[in-house]
Amino acid sequence: MSSSLKNLSDFSHLNVQNAAGFRFAIVVAQWNASITGALLSGAVDKLLAHGVAEQDIEVIQVPGSFELISGADIALRNKAFDAVICLGCVIQGETRHFDFICSAVADGIANVGLKYNKPAIFGVLTTDNEQQAIDRAGGKHGNKGDEAAVTAIQMAHISRRY
Ligand code: DLZ
Protein backbone atom coordinates (compact mmCIF):
# COMPACT_ATOMS: atom_id res chain seq x y z
CA MET A 1 0.00 0.00 0.00
CA SER A 2 1.25 3.46 -0.84
CA SER A 3 2.21 5.70 2.07
CA SER A 4 4.14 8.91 2.57
CA LEU A 5 7.23 6.80 3.18
CA LYS A 6 6.74 4.28 0.41
CA ASN A 7 5.38 6.42 -2.41
CA LEU A 8 8.44 6.68 -4.66
CA SER A 9 6.61 9.15 -6.91
CA ASP A 10 8.14 11.82 -4.68
CA PHE A 11 11.72 11.42 -5.84
CA SER A 12 13.14 14.40 -4.00
CA HIS A 13 14.83 12.02 -1.56
CA LEU A 14 16.40 9.94 -4.30
CA ASN A 15 19.51 10.88 -6.19
CA VAL A 16 18.59 9.54 -9.59
CA GLN A 17 21.58 9.31 -11.89
CA ASN A 18 21.71 10.67 -15.41
CA ALA A 19 20.91 7.95 -17.93
CA ALA A 20 22.23 9.44 -21.17
CA GLY A 21 23.56 6.67 -23.41
CA PHE A 22 21.32 4.00 -21.88
CA ARG A 23 18.63 2.28 -23.96
CA PHE A 24 15.26 1.25 -22.59
CA ALA A 25 12.39 -0.81 -23.95
CA ILE A 26 8.94 -0.10 -22.57
CA VAL A 27 6.39 -2.87 -23.06
CA VAL A 28 2.88 -1.58 -22.46
CA ALA A 29 -0.43 -3.45 -22.34
CA GLN A 30 -3.43 -2.15 -24.28
CA TRP A 31 -5.99 -3.45 -21.78
CA ASN A 32 -7.24 -0.53 -19.63
CA ALA A 33 -5.59 1.74 -22.18
CA SER A 34 -6.40 5.06 -20.52
CA ILE A 35 -4.55 3.91 -17.40
CA THR A 36 -1.62 2.27 -19.18
CA GLY A 37 -1.33 5.31 -21.48
CA ALA A 38 -0.88 7.50 -18.39
CA LEU A 39 1.72 5.08 -17.00
CA LEU A 40 3.54 5.19 -20.34
CA SER A 41 3.57 9.01 -20.43
CA GLY A 42 4.93 9.09 -16.89
CA ALA A 43 7.67 6.60 -17.70
CA VAL A 44 8.74 8.29 -20.94
CA ASP A 45 8.76 11.76 -19.35
CA LYS A 46 10.88 10.49 -16.48
CA LEU A 47 13.42 8.80 -18.77
CA LEU A 48 13.72 11.95 -20.90
CA ALA A 49 14.08 14.10 -17.77
CA HIS A 50 17.05 11.98 -16.73
CA GLY A 51 18.91 12.35 -20.00
CA VAL A 52 17.71 9.39 -22.05
CA ALA A 53 17.53 10.28 -25.75
CA GLU A 54 14.15 9.88 -27.43
CA GLN A 55 15.61 7.43 -29.95
CA ASP A 56 16.88 5.29 -27.07
CA ILE A 57 13.33 4.57 -25.87
CA GLU A 58 11.48 1.82 -27.74
CA VAL A 59 7.78 1.40 -26.97
CA ILE A 60 6.27 -2.02 -27.69
CA GLN A 61 2.47 -2.35 -27.41
CA VAL A 62 1.07 -5.76 -26.43
CA PRO A 63 -2.60 -6.77 -26.11
CA GLY A 64 -2.89 -7.45 -22.37
CA SER A 65 -0.78 -7.69 -19.25
CA PHE A 66 -0.30 -11.41 -19.76
CA GLU A 67 1.57 -10.61 -22.99
CA LEU A 68 4.00 -8.35 -21.11
CA ILE A 69 5.99 -11.52 -20.45
CA SER A 70 6.62 -12.40 -24.08
CA GLY A 71 6.95 -8.70 -24.95
CA ALA A 72 9.74 -8.36 -22.40
CA ASP A 73 11.39 -11.51 -23.74
CA ILE A 74 11.26 -10.17 -27.30
CA ALA A 75 12.75 -6.85 -26.14
CA LEU A 76 15.63 -8.34 -24.18
CA ARG A 77 16.61 -11.14 -26.55
CA ASN A 78 18.02 -8.69 -29.11
CA LYS A 79 20.49 -7.41 -26.49
CA ALA A 80 19.99 -3.77 -27.52
CA PHE A 81 18.47 -2.60 -24.25
CA ASP A 82 19.87 -1.93 -20.79
CA ALA A 83 16.50 -2.67 -19.18
CA VAL A 84 12.88 -3.35 -20.00
CA ILE A 85 9.99 -1.60 -18.27
CA CYS A 86 6.68 -3.49 -18.26
CA LEU A 87 3.52 -1.43 -17.81
CA GLY A 88 0.02 -2.81 -17.35
CA CYS A 89 -3.12 -2.55 -15.31
CA VAL A 90 -5.08 -5.54 -14.06
CA ILE A 91 -8.37 -4.74 -12.35
CA GLN A 92 -10.15 -7.25 -10.14
CA GLY A 93 -13.27 -8.72 -11.71
CA GLU A 94 -15.80 -11.28 -10.56
CA THR A 95 -13.69 -14.35 -11.32
CA ARG A 96 -10.27 -15.66 -10.33
CA HIS A 97 -8.83 -14.49 -13.66
CA PHE A 98 -7.22 -11.56 -11.83
CA ASP A 99 -5.23 -13.85 -9.52
CA PHE A 100 -3.95 -16.02 -12.36
CA ILE A 101 -2.93 -13.04 -14.50
CA CYS A 102 -1.23 -11.16 -11.66
CA SER A 103 0.85 -14.04 -10.42
CA ALA A 104 1.77 -15.20 -13.93
CA VAL A 105 2.83 -11.70 -14.95
CA ALA A 106 4.89 -11.06 -11.82
CA ASP A 107 6.66 -14.44 -12.09
CA GLY A 108 7.02 -14.15 -15.86
CA ILE A 109 8.62 -10.72 -15.82
CA ALA A 110 11.00 -11.75 -13.04
CA ASN A 111 12.01 -14.85 -15.00
CA VAL A 112 12.66 -12.91 -18.20
CA GLY A 113 14.99 -10.57 -16.32
CA LEU A 114 16.91 -13.50 -14.88
CA LYS A 115 17.02 -15.29 -18.25
CA TYR A 116 18.75 -12.36 -19.97
CA ASN A 117 20.56 -11.04 -16.90
CA LYS A 118 19.02 -7.60 -17.44
CA PRO A 119 16.68 -5.54 -15.27
CA ALA A 120 13.01 -6.27 -16.05
CA ILE A 121 10.84 -3.81 -14.17
CA PHE A 122 7.35 -4.65 -12.91
CA GLY A 123 5.19 -1.57 -13.50
CA VAL A 124 1.84 -3.32 -13.36
CA LEU A 125 -1.05 -1.95 -11.31
CA THR A 126 -3.09 -4.69 -9.66
CA THR A 127 -6.13 -2.98 -8.19
CA ASP A 128 -9.56 -3.74 -6.78
CA ASN A 129 -11.25 -1.14 -8.98
CA GLU A 130 -10.72 1.53 -11.61
CA GLN A 131 -10.48 4.39 -9.11
CA GLN A 132 -7.50 2.79 -7.39
CA ALA A 133 -5.82 2.53 -10.77
CA ILE A 134 -6.57 6.17 -11.64
CA ASP A 135 -5.11 7.22 -8.28
CA ARG A 136 -1.83 5.50 -9.22
CA ALA A 137 -1.63 6.62 -12.83
CA GLY A 138 -1.09 10.32 -12.26
CA GLY A 139 -3.61 10.73 -9.43
CA LYS A 140 -3.30 11.19 -5.70
CA HIS A 141 -0.85 8.30 -5.27
CA GLY A 142 1.46 9.51 -8.00
CA ASN A 143 2.30 7.79 -11.24
CA LYS A 144 3.69 4.28 -10.99
CA GLY A 145 5.05 4.68 -14.53
CA ASP A 146 7.45 7.31 -13.15
CA GLU A 147 8.51 4.95 -10.43
CA ALA A 148 9.09 2.13 -12.89
CA ALA A 149 11.30 4.42 -15.00
CA VAL A 150 13.39 5.52 -12.02
CA THR A 151 13.74 1.91 -10.93
CA ALA A 152 14.89 1.00 -14.44
CA ILE A 153 17.50 3.77 -14.44
CA GLN A 154 18.86 2.71 -11.07
CA MET A 155 18.97 -0.96 -12.02
CA ALA A 156 20.54 -0.25 -15.43
CA HIS A 157 23.37 1.63 -13.71
CA ILE A 158 23.87 -1.22 -11.26
CA SER A 159 23.82 -3.74 -14.08
CA ARG A 160 26.52 -1.90 -16.05
CA ARG A 161 28.69 -1.43 -12.99
CA TYR A 162 28.91 -5.11 -11.97
C1 DLZ B 1 -8.72 -11.15 -20.28
C2 DLZ B 1 -8.24 -10.00 -19.45
C3 DLZ B 1 -9.02 -9.55 -18.36
C4 DLZ B 1 -10.32 -10.17 -17.97
N1 DLZ B 1 -8.63 -8.49 -17.64
C5 DLZ B 1 -7.46 -7.87 -17.94
C6 DLZ B 1 -7.02 -6.75 -17.18
O1 DLZ B 1 -7.68 -6.26 -16.24
N2 DLZ B 1 -5.83 -6.20 -17.54
C7 DLZ B 1 -5.05 -6.67 -18.55
O2 DLZ B 1 -3.98 -6.12 -18.79
N3 DLZ B 1 -5.46 -7.72 -19.29
C8 DLZ B 1 -6.63 -8.33 -19.02
N4 DLZ B 1 -7.05 -9.38 -19.75
C9 DLZ B 1 -6.25 -9.79 -20.94
C10 DLZ B 1 -5.07 -10.73 -20.61
O3 DLZ B 1 -3.99 -10.01 -20.04
C11 DLZ B 1 -4.56 -11.39 -21.90
O4 DLZ B 1 -4.34 -10.41 -22.88
C12 DLZ B 1 -5.51 -12.44 -22.44
O5 DLZ B 1 -5.84 -13.38 -21.46
C13 DLZ B 1 -4.91 -13.17 -23.68
O6 DLZ B 1 -3.71 -13.87 -23.31
mmCIF file of C-alpha atoms and ligand atoms in Angstrom:
data_model
loop_
_atom_site.group_PDB
_atom_site.id
_atom_site.type_symbol
_atom_site.label_atom_id
_atom_site.label_comp_id
_atom_site.label_asym_id
_atom_site.label_seq_id
_atom_site.Cartn_x
_atom_site.Cartn_y
_atom_site.Cartn_z
ATOM 1 C CA MET A 1 0.000 0.000 0.000
ATOM 2 C CA SER A 2 1.253 3.459 -0.840
ATOM 3 C CA SER A 3 2.209 5.697 2.074
ATOM 4 C CA SER A 4 4.143 8.912 2.570
ATOM 5 C CA LEU A 5 7.234 6.804 3.181
ATOM 6 C CA LYS A 6 6.742 4.283 0.407
ATOM 7 C CA ASN A 7 5.382 6.420 -2.412
ATOM 8 C CA LEU A 8 8.435 6.685 -4.657
ATOM 9 C CA SER A 9 6.612 9.151 -6.909
ATOM 10 C CA ASP A 10 8.145 11.819 -4.680
ATOM 11 C CA PHE A 11 11.719 11.425 -5.842
ATOM 12 C CA SER A 12 13.137 14.403 -4.003
ATOM 13 C CA HIS A 13 14.832 12.020 -1.559
ATOM 14 C CA LEU A 14 16.397 9.936 -4.295
ATOM 15 C CA ASN A 15 19.508 10.881 -6.187
ATOM 16 C CA VAL A 16 18.588 9.539 -9.594
ATOM 17 C CA GLN A 17 21.581 9.308 -11.894
ATOM 18 C CA ASN A 18 21.709 10.667 -15.413
ATOM 19 C CA ALA A 19 20.914 7.952 -17.933
ATOM 20 C CA ALA A 20 22.230 9.445 -21.175
ATOM 21 C CA GLY A 21 23.556 6.666 -23.406
ATOM 22 C CA PHE A 22 21.317 4.003 -21.877
ATOM 23 C CA ARG A 23 18.631 2.282 -23.961
ATOM 24 C CA PHE A 24 15.262 1.247 -22.585
ATOM 25 C CA ALA A 25 12.388 -0.806 -23.948
ATOM 26 C CA ILE A 26 8.939 -0.096 -22.568
ATOM 27 C CA VAL A 27 6.394 -2.871 -23.058
ATOM 28 C CA VAL A 28 2.878 -1.578 -22.459
ATOM 29 C CA ALA A 29 -0.429 -3.447 -22.337
ATOM 30 C CA GLN A 30 -3.428 -2.148 -24.280
ATOM 31 C CA TRP A 31 -5.987 -3.446 -21.777
ATOM 32 C CA ASN A 32 -7.242 -0.529 -19.633
ATOM 33 C CA ALA A 33 -5.592 1.738 -22.176
ATOM 34 C CA SER A 34 -6.398 5.064 -20.521
ATOM 35 C CA ILE A 35 -4.553 3.907 -17.401
ATOM 36 C CA THR A 36 -1.620 2.267 -19.179
ATOM 37 C CA GLY A 37 -1.326 5.308 -21.479
ATOM 38 C CA ALA A 38 -0.877 7.497 -18.392
ATOM 39 C CA LEU A 39 1.723 5.084 -17.003
ATOM 40 C CA LEU A 40 3.536 5.189 -20.338
ATOM 41 C CA SER A 41 3.571 9.007 -20.427
ATOM 42 C CA GLY A 42 4.928 9.090 -16.889
ATOM 43 C CA ALA A 43 7.672 6.602 -17.696
ATOM 44 C CA VAL A 44 8.736 8.295 -20.941
ATOM 45 C CA ASP A 45 8.765 11.761 -19.355
ATOM 46 C CA LYS A 46 10.877 10.490 -16.476
ATOM 47 C CA LEU A 47 13.423 8.798 -18.770
ATOM 48 C CA LEU A 48 13.722 11.948 -20.904
ATOM 49 C CA ALA A 49 14.078 14.096 -17.773
ATOM 50 C CA HIS A 50 17.054 11.983 -16.731
ATOM 51 C CA GLY A 51 18.911 12.353 -19.999
ATOM 52 C CA VAL A 52 17.714 9.392 -22.051
ATOM 53 C CA ALA A 53 17.535 10.285 -25.747
ATOM 54 C CA GLU A 54 14.148 9.878 -27.426
ATOM 55 C CA GLN A 55 15.611 7.433 -29.949
ATOM 56 C CA ASP A 56 16.878 5.292 -27.072
ATOM 57 C CA ILE A 57 13.335 4.570 -25.875
ATOM 58 C CA GLU A 58 11.482 1.816 -27.742
ATOM 59 C CA VAL A 59 7.778 1.404 -26.968
ATOM 60 C CA ILE A 60 6.268 -2.019 -27.689
ATOM 61 C CA GLN A 61 2.472 -2.347 -27.410
ATOM 62 C CA VAL A 62 1.071 -5.758 -26.435
ATOM 63 C CA PRO A 63 -2.603 -6.770 -26.112
ATOM 64 C CA GLY A 64 -2.891 -7.446 -22.368
ATOM 65 C CA SER A 65 -0.781 -7.694 -19.246
ATOM 66 C CA PHE A 66 -0.302 -11.410 -19.764
ATOM 67 C CA GLU A 67 1.570 -10.610 -22.991
ATOM 68 C CA LEU A 68 3.998 -8.351 -21.113
ATOM 69 C CA ILE A 69 5.988 -11.517 -20.448
ATOM 70 C CA SER A 70 6.619 -12.400 -24.077
ATOM 71 C CA GLY A 71 6.946 -8.700 -24.954
ATOM 72 C CA ALA A 72 9.740 -8.357 -22.404
ATOM 73 C CA ASP A 73 11.386 -11.512 -23.743
ATOM 74 C CA ILE A 74 11.260 -10.169 -27.305
ATOM 75 C CA ALA A 75 12.749 -6.852 -26.136
ATOM 76 C CA LEU A 76 15.628 -8.343 -24.182
ATOM 77 C CA ARG A 77 16.609 -11.137 -26.550
ATOM 78 C CA ASN A 78 18.017 -8.689 -29.115
ATOM 79 C CA LYS A 79 20.485 -7.407 -26.490
ATOM 80 C CA ALA A 80 19.990 -3.766 -27.523
ATOM 81 C CA PHE A 81 18.470 -2.601 -24.247
ATOM 82 C CA ASP A 82 19.871 -1.932 -20.791
ATOM 83 C CA ALA A 83 16.502 -2.667 -19.181
ATOM 84 C CA VAL A 84 12.879 -3.347 -20.000
ATOM 85 C CA ILE A 85 9.992 -1.599 -18.266
ATOM 86 C CA CYS A 86 6.677 -3.489 -18.261
ATOM 87 C CA LEU A 87 3.519 -1.426 -17.806
ATOM 88 C CA GLY A 88 0.022 -2.808 -17.351
ATOM 89 C CA CYS A 89 -3.124 -2.552 -15.307
ATOM 90 C CA VAL A 90 -5.082 -5.541 -14.060
ATOM 91 C CA ILE A 91 -8.367 -4.737 -12.350
ATOM 92 C CA GLN A 92 -10.146 -7.252 -10.138
ATOM 93 C CA GLY A 93 -13.272 -8.722 -11.713
ATOM 94 C CA GLU A 94 -15.798 -11.280 -10.557
ATOM 95 C CA THR A 95 -13.690 -14.346 -11.324
ATOM 96 C CA ARG A 96 -10.266 -15.659 -10.334
ATOM 97 C CA HIS A 97 -8.830 -14.493 -13.659
ATOM 98 C CA PHE A 98 -7.219 -11.560 -11.834
ATOM 99 C CA ASP A 99 -5.235 -13.852 -9.525
ATOM 100 C CA PHE A 100 -3.947 -16.016 -12.360
ATOM 101 C CA ILE A 101 -2.932 -13.042 -14.504
ATOM 102 C CA CYS A 102 -1.227 -11.159 -11.662
ATOM 103 C CA SER A 103 0.855 -14.037 -10.424
ATOM 104 C CA ALA A 104 1.772 -15.204 -13.931
ATOM 105 C CA VAL A 105 2.835 -11.703 -14.954
ATOM 106 C CA ALA A 106 4.893 -11.061 -11.822
ATOM 107 C CA ASP A 107 6.663 -14.437 -12.093
ATOM 108 C CA GLY A 108 7.022 -14.149 -15.864
ATOM 109 C CA ILE A 109 8.625 -10.719 -15.820
ATOM 110 C CA ALA A 110 11.003 -11.750 -13.039
ATOM 111 C CA ASN A 111 12.006 -14.855 -15.003
ATOM 112 C CA VAL A 112 12.658 -12.906 -18.200
ATOM 113 C CA GLY A 113 14.989 -10.567 -16.318
ATOM 114 C CA LEU A 114 16.907 -13.504 -14.882
ATOM 115 C CA LYS A 115 17.015 -15.289 -18.253
ATOM 116 C CA TYR A 116 18.754 -12.364 -19.970
ATOM 117 C CA ASN A 117 20.564 -11.037 -16.902
ATOM 118 C CA LYS A 118 19.021 -7.600 -17.442
ATOM 119 C CA PRO A 119 16.680 -5.540 -15.266
ATOM 120 C CA ALA A 120 13.010 -6.271 -16.051
ATOM 121 C CA ILE A 121 10.839 -3.810 -14.168
ATOM 122 C CA PHE A 122 7.346 -4.647 -12.906
ATOM 123 C CA GLY A 123 5.191 -1.572 -13.496
ATOM 124 C CA VAL A 124 1.840 -3.320 -13.364
ATOM 125 C CA LEU A 125 -1.047 -1.950 -11.311
ATOM 126 C CA THR A 126 -3.094 -4.688 -9.662
ATOM 127 C CA THR A 127 -6.131 -2.980 -8.187
ATOM 128 C CA ASP A 128 -9.565 -3.739 -6.780
ATOM 129 C CA ASN A 129 -11.253 -1.144 -8.977
ATOM 130 C CA GLU A 130 -10.715 1.525 -11.611
ATOM 131 C CA GLN A 131 -10.479 4.392 -9.114
ATOM 132 C CA GLN A 132 -7.504 2.795 -7.388
ATOM 133 C CA ALA A 133 -5.823 2.532 -10.769
ATOM 134 C CA ILE A 134 -6.571 6.173 -11.643
ATOM 135 C CA ASP A 135 -5.113 7.220 -8.283
ATOM 136 C CA ARG A 136 -1.827 5.495 -9.221
ATOM 137 C CA ALA A 137 -1.627 6.618 -12.831
ATOM 138 C CA GLY A 138 -1.091 10.320 -12.256
ATOM 139 C CA GLY A 139 -3.610 10.726 -9.432
ATOM 140 C CA LYS A 140 -3.301 11.185 -5.701
ATOM 141 C CA HIS A 141 -0.853 8.297 -5.271
ATOM 142 C CA GLY A 142 1.461 9.508 -8.000
ATOM 143 C CA ASN A 143 2.296 7.792 -11.243
ATOM 144 C CA LYS A 144 3.693 4.283 -10.995
ATOM 145 C CA GLY A 145 5.045 4.676 -14.532
ATOM 146 C CA ASP A 146 7.446 7.306 -13.149
ATOM 147 C CA GLU A 147 8.508 4.949 -10.432
ATOM 148 C CA ALA A 148 9.093 2.126 -12.888
ATOM 149 C CA ALA A 149 11.301 4.419 -15.002
ATOM 150 C CA VAL A 150 13.393 5.524 -12.024
ATOM 151 C CA THR A 151 13.745 1.908 -10.931
ATOM 152 C CA ALA A 152 14.890 0.999 -14.439
ATOM 153 C CA ILE A 153 17.505 3.771 -14.441
ATOM 154 C CA GLN A 154 18.856 2.714 -11.069
ATOM 155 C CA MET A 155 18.974 -0.960 -12.024
ATOM 156 C CA ALA A 156 20.535 -0.251 -15.431
ATOM 157 C CA HIS A 157 23.368 1.633 -13.715
ATOM 158 C CA ILE A 158 23.870 -1.221 -11.262
ATOM 159 C CA SER A 159 23.821 -3.741 -14.081
ATOM 160 C CA ARG A 160 26.519 -1.895 -16.053
ATOM 161 C CA ARG A 161 28.694 -1.434 -12.989
ATOM 162 C CA TYR A 162 28.912 -5.115 -11.973
HETATM 163 C C1 DLZ B 1 -8.717 -11.148 -20.280
HETATM 164 C C2 DLZ B 1 -8.239 -10.005 -19.450
HETATM 165 C C3 DLZ B 1 -9.016 -9.546 -18.361
HETATM 166 C C4 DLZ B 1 -10.323 -10.171 -17.966
HETATM 167 N N1 DLZ B 1 -8.626 -8.491 -17.638
HETATM 168 C C5 DLZ B 1 -7.459 -7.873 -17.936
HETATM 169 C C6 DLZ B 1 -7.022 -6.751 -17.178
HETATM 170 O O1 DLZ B 1 -7.683 -6.258 -16.240
HETATM 171 N N2 DLZ B 1 -5.833 -6.202 -17.540
HETATM 172 C C7 DLZ B 1 -5.053 -6.669 -18.548
HETATM 173 O O2 DLZ B 1 -3.977 -6.117 -18.792
HETATM 174 N N3 DLZ B 1 -5.461 -7.720 -19.287
HETATM 175 C C8 DLZ B 1 -6.631 -8.326 -19.020
HETATM 176 N N4 DLZ B 1 -7.048 -9.381 -19.755
HETATM 177 C C9 DLZ B 1 -6.252 -9.790 -20.939
HETATM 178 C C10 DLZ B 1 -5.067 -10.729 -20.608
HETATM 179 O O3 DLZ B 1 -3.985 -10.010 -20.045
HETATM 180 C C11 DLZ B 1 -4.556 -11.395 -21.904
HETATM 181 O O4 DLZ B 1 -4.337 -10.408 -22.885
HETATM 182 C C12 DLZ B 1 -5.515 -12.437 -22.444
HETATM 183 O O5 DLZ B 1 -5.844 -13.380 -21.457
HETATM 184 C C13 DLZ B 1 -4.907 -13.171 -23.678
HETATM 185 O O6 DLZ B 1 -3.710 -13.866 -23.311
#
